[in-house]
Structure formats: C-alpha cells, structure tokens
Coordinates of N, CA and C in Angstrom, one line a residue:
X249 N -17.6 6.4 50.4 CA -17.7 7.8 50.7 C -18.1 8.5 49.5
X250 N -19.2 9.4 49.8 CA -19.5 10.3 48.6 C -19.0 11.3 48.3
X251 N -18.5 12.0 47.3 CA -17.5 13.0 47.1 C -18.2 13.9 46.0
X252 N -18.4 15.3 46.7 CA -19.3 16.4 45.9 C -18.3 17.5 45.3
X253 N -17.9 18.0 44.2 CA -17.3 18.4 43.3 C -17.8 19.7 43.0
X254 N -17.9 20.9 43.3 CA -19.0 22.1 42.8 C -17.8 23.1 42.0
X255 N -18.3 23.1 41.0 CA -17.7 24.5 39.8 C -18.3 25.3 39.3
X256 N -17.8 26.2 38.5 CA -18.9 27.1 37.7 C -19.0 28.5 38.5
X257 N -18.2 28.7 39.5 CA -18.1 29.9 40.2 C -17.4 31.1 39.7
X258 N -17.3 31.9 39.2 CA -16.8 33.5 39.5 C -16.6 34.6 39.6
X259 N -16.2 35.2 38.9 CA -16.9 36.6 38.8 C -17.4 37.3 38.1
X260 N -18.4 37.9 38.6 CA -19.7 38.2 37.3 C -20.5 39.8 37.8
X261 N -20.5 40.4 37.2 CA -21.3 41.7 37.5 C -23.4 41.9 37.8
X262 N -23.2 42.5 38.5 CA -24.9 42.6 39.3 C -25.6 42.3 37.5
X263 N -26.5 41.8 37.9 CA -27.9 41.8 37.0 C -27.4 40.7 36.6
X264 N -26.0 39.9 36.5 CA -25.7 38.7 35.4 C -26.2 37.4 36.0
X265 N -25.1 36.3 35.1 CA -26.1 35.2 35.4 C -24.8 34.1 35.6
X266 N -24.6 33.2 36.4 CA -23.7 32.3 36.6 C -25.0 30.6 36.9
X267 N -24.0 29.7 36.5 CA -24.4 28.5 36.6 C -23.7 27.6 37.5
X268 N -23.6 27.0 38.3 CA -23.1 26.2 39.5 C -23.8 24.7 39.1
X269 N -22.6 23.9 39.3 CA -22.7 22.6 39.2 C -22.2 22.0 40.6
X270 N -22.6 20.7 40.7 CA -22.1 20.0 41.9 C -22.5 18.6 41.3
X271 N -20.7 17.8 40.9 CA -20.8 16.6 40.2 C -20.3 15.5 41.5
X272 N -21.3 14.6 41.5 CA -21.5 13.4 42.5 C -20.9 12.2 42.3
X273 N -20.0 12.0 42.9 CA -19.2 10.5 43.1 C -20.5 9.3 42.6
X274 N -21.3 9.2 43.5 CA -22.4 8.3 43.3 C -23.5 8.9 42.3
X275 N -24.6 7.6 42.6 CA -26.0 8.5 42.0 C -26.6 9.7 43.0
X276 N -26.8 10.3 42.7 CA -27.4 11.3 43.6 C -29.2 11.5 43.8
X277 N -29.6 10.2 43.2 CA -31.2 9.8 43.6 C -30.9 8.8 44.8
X278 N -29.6 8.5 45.4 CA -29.9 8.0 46.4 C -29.9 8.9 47.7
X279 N -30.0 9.9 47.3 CA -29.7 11.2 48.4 C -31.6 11.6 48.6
X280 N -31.9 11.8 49.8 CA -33.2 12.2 49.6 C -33.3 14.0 49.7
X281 N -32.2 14.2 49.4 CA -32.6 16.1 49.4 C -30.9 16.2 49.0
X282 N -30.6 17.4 47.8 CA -29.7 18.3 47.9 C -29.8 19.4 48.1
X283 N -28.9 20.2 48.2 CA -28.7 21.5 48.3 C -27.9 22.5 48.1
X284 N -28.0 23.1 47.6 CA -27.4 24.2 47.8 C -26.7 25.3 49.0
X285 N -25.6 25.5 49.9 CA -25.9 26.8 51.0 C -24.6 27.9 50.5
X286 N -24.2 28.5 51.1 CA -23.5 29.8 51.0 C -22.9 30.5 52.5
X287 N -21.9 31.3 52.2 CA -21.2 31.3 53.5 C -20.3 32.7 52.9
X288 N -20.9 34.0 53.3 CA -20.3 34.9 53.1 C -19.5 35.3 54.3
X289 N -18.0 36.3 54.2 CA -16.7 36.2 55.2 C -17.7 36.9 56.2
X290 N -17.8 36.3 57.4 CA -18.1 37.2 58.6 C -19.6 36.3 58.7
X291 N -20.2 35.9 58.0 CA -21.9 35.6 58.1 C -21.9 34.2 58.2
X292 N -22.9 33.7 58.8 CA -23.0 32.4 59.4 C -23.8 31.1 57.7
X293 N -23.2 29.8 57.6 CA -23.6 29.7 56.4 C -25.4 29.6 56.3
X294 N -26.1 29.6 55.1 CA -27.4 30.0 55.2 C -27.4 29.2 53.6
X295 N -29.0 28.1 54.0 CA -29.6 27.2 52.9 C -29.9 28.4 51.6
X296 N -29.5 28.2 50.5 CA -30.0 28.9 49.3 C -31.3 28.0 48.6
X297 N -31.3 27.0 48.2 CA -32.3 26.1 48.2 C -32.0 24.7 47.9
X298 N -32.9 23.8 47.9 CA -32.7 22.3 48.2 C -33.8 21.9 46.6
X299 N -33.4 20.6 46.7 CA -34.3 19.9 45.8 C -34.2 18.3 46.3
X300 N -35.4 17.3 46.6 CA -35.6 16.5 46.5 C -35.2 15.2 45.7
X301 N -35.1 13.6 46.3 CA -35.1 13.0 44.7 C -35.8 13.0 44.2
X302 N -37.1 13.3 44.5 CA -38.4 13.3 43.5 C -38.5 15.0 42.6
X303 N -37.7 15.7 43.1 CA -37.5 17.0 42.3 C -38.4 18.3 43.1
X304 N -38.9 18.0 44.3 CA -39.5 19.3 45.1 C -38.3 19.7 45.3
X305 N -38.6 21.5 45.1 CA -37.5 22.3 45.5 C -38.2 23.4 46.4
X306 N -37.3 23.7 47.2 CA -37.3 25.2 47.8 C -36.1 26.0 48.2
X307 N -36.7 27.3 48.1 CA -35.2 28.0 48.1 C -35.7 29.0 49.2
X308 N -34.5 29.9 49.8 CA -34.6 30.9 50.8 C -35.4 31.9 50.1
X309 N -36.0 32.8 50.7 CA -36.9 34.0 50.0 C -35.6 34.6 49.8
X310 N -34.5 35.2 49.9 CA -33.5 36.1 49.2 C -33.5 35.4 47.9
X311 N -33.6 34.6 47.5 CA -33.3 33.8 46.0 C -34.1 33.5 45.3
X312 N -35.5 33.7 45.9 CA -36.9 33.3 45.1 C -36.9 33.9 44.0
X313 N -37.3 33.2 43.0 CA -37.5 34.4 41.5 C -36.0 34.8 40.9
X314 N -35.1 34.3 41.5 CA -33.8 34.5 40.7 C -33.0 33.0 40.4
X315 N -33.0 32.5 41.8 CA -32.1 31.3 41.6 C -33.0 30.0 41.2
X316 N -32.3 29.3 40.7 CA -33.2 27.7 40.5 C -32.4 27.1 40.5
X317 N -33.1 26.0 41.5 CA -31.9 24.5 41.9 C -32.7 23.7 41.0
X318 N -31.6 22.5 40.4 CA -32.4 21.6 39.4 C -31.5 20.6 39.5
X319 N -31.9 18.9 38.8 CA -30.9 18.1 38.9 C -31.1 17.1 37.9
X320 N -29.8 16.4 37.3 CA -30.0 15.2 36.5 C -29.5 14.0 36.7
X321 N -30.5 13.6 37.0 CA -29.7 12.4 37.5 C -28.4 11.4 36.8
X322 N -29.1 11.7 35.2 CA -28.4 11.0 34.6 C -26.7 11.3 34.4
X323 N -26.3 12.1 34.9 CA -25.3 13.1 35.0 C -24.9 12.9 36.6
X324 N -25.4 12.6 37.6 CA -25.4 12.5 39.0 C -24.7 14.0 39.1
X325 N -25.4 15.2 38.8 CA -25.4 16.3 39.0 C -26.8 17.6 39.5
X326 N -26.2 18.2 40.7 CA -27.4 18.9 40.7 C -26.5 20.4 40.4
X327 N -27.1 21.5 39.7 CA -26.9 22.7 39.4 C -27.6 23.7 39.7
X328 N -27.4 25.2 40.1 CA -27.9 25.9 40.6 C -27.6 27.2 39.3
X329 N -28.8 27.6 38.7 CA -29.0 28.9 38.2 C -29.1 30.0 38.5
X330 N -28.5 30.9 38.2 CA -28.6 32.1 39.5 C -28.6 33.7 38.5
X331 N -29.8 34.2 38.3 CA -29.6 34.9 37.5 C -30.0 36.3 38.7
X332 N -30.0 37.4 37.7 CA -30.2 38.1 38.1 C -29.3 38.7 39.8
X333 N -28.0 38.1 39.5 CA -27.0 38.6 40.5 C -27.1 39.8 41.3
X334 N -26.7 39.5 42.2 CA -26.6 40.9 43.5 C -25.4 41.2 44.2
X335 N -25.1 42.2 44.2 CA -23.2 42.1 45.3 C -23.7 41.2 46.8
X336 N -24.7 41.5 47.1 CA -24.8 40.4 48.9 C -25.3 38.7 48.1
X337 N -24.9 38.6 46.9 CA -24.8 37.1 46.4 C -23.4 36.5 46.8
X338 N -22.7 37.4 47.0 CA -21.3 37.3 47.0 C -21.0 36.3 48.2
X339 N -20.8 34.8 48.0 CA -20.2 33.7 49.2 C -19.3 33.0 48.7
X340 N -18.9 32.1 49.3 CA -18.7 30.9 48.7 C -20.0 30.0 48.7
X341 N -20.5 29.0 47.6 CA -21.3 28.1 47.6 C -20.7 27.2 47.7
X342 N -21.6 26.1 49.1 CA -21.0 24.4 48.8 C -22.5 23.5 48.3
X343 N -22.3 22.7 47.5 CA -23.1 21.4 47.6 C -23.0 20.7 48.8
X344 N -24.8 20.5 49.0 CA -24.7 18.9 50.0 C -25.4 18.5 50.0
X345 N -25.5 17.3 50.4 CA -26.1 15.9 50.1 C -26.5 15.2 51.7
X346 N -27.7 15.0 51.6 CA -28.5 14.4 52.5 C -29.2 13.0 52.7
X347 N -28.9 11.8 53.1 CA -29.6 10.6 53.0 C -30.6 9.9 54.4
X348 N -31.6 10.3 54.3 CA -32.2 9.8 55.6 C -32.2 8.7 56.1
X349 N -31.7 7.8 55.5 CA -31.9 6.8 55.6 C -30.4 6.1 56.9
X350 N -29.3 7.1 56.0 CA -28.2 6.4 56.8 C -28.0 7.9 57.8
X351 N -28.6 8.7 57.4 CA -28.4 10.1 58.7 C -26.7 10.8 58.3
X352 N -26.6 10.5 57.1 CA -25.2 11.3 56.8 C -25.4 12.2 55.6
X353 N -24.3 12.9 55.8 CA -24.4 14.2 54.8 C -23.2 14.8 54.6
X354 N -23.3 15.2 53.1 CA -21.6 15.0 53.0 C -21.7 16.5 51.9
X355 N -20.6 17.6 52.3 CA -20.3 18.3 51.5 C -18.9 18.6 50.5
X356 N -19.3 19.3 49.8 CA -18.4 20.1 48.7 C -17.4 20.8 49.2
X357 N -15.9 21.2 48.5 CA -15.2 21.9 49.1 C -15.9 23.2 48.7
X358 N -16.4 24.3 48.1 CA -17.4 25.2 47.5 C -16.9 25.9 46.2
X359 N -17.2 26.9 45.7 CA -16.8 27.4 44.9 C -17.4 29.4 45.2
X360 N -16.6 29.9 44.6 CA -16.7 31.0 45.0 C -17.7 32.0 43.8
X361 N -18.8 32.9 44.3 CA -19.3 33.5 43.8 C -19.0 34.9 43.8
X362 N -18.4 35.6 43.3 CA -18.3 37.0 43.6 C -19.4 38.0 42.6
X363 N -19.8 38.8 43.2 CA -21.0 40.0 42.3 C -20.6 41.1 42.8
X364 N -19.4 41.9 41.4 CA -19.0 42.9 41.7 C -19.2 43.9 40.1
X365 N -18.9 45.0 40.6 CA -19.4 46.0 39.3 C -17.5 45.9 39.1

C-alpha cells in the first residue's frame, strides 16, 4: 500500500507564496500521473494540476501562471508551488497518485492552505 504524506500548508497572506510537498512511500515514477486537487468547506473537490512520470503537466486555468506542479523522483516527492496566493486559494490540498496499470489511486490525508489578509 502506498502512503502519500503532504506538508508545507498554512497561512499566508494574498500576493504570497507557499510550497506543498507530498512525500511517497514508494517511487512515484511508478505512478503514471500525480496530482494535485483541493476541497474548499461547502465546494465540491477540483484537480489544481497533475504531472506525468515523464514530467507533462497541467493545471486548472484558476492556477495557470501562478501554481507549478513539479517532481523528483529522487526524493519520491512531487511539490506544488503556488505563488501569487488568492483568499478563493483557500482549501485543503490532497496529493494523489494514479497507476494505470493496476487502476488504483491512493490519496493524502491533505494539508491546509489558508489566504487571508
């Protein structure tokens, strides 16, 4: 069983910058897609962006030009950069992890982002 780890969450004022990690039990090149999603109180959860093993990423247009998902393997960590903060950034983020091969997918307990003045 894979077990996803995500820290680096808390509270940070609009315009700032926070860094999110999500540290992987396993390697995480055996995952064919990570991700990133988010789950603010009342709102249904929503993909922030994903990255490939081969390193294609995409992210939601709310996060384009601010956020960047990235990953090292060597580290069996993928991390999410998130600059330029906004108060509707405000969720919890979870990591997850996707393997096509076995059709399982396993997430993070999350960590919390808050964007408050």
């Amino acid at each position: 069983q894979v077990q996803l780890v995500e820290s680096g969450g808390g509270l940070v004022q609009p315009g700032g910058s926070l860094r999110l990690s999500c540290a992987a039990s396993g390697s995480i090149f055996s995952f064919n897609a990570m991700g990133w999603y988010r789950q603010a109180p009342g709102k249904q959860r929503e993909l922030v962006a994903t990255i490939t093993s081969t390193g294609t990423t995409n992210g939601a247009d709310s996060v384009k030009g601010r956020f960047t998902i990235s990953r090292d393997n060597t580290k069996n960590t993928v991390y999410l950069q998130m600059n330029s903060l906004k108060p509707e950034d405000t969720a919890v983020y979870y990591c997850n992890a996707h393997s096509n091969a076995t059709e399982e997918e396993f997430w993070g307990q999350g960590t919390q982002v808050t964007v408050s003045s």
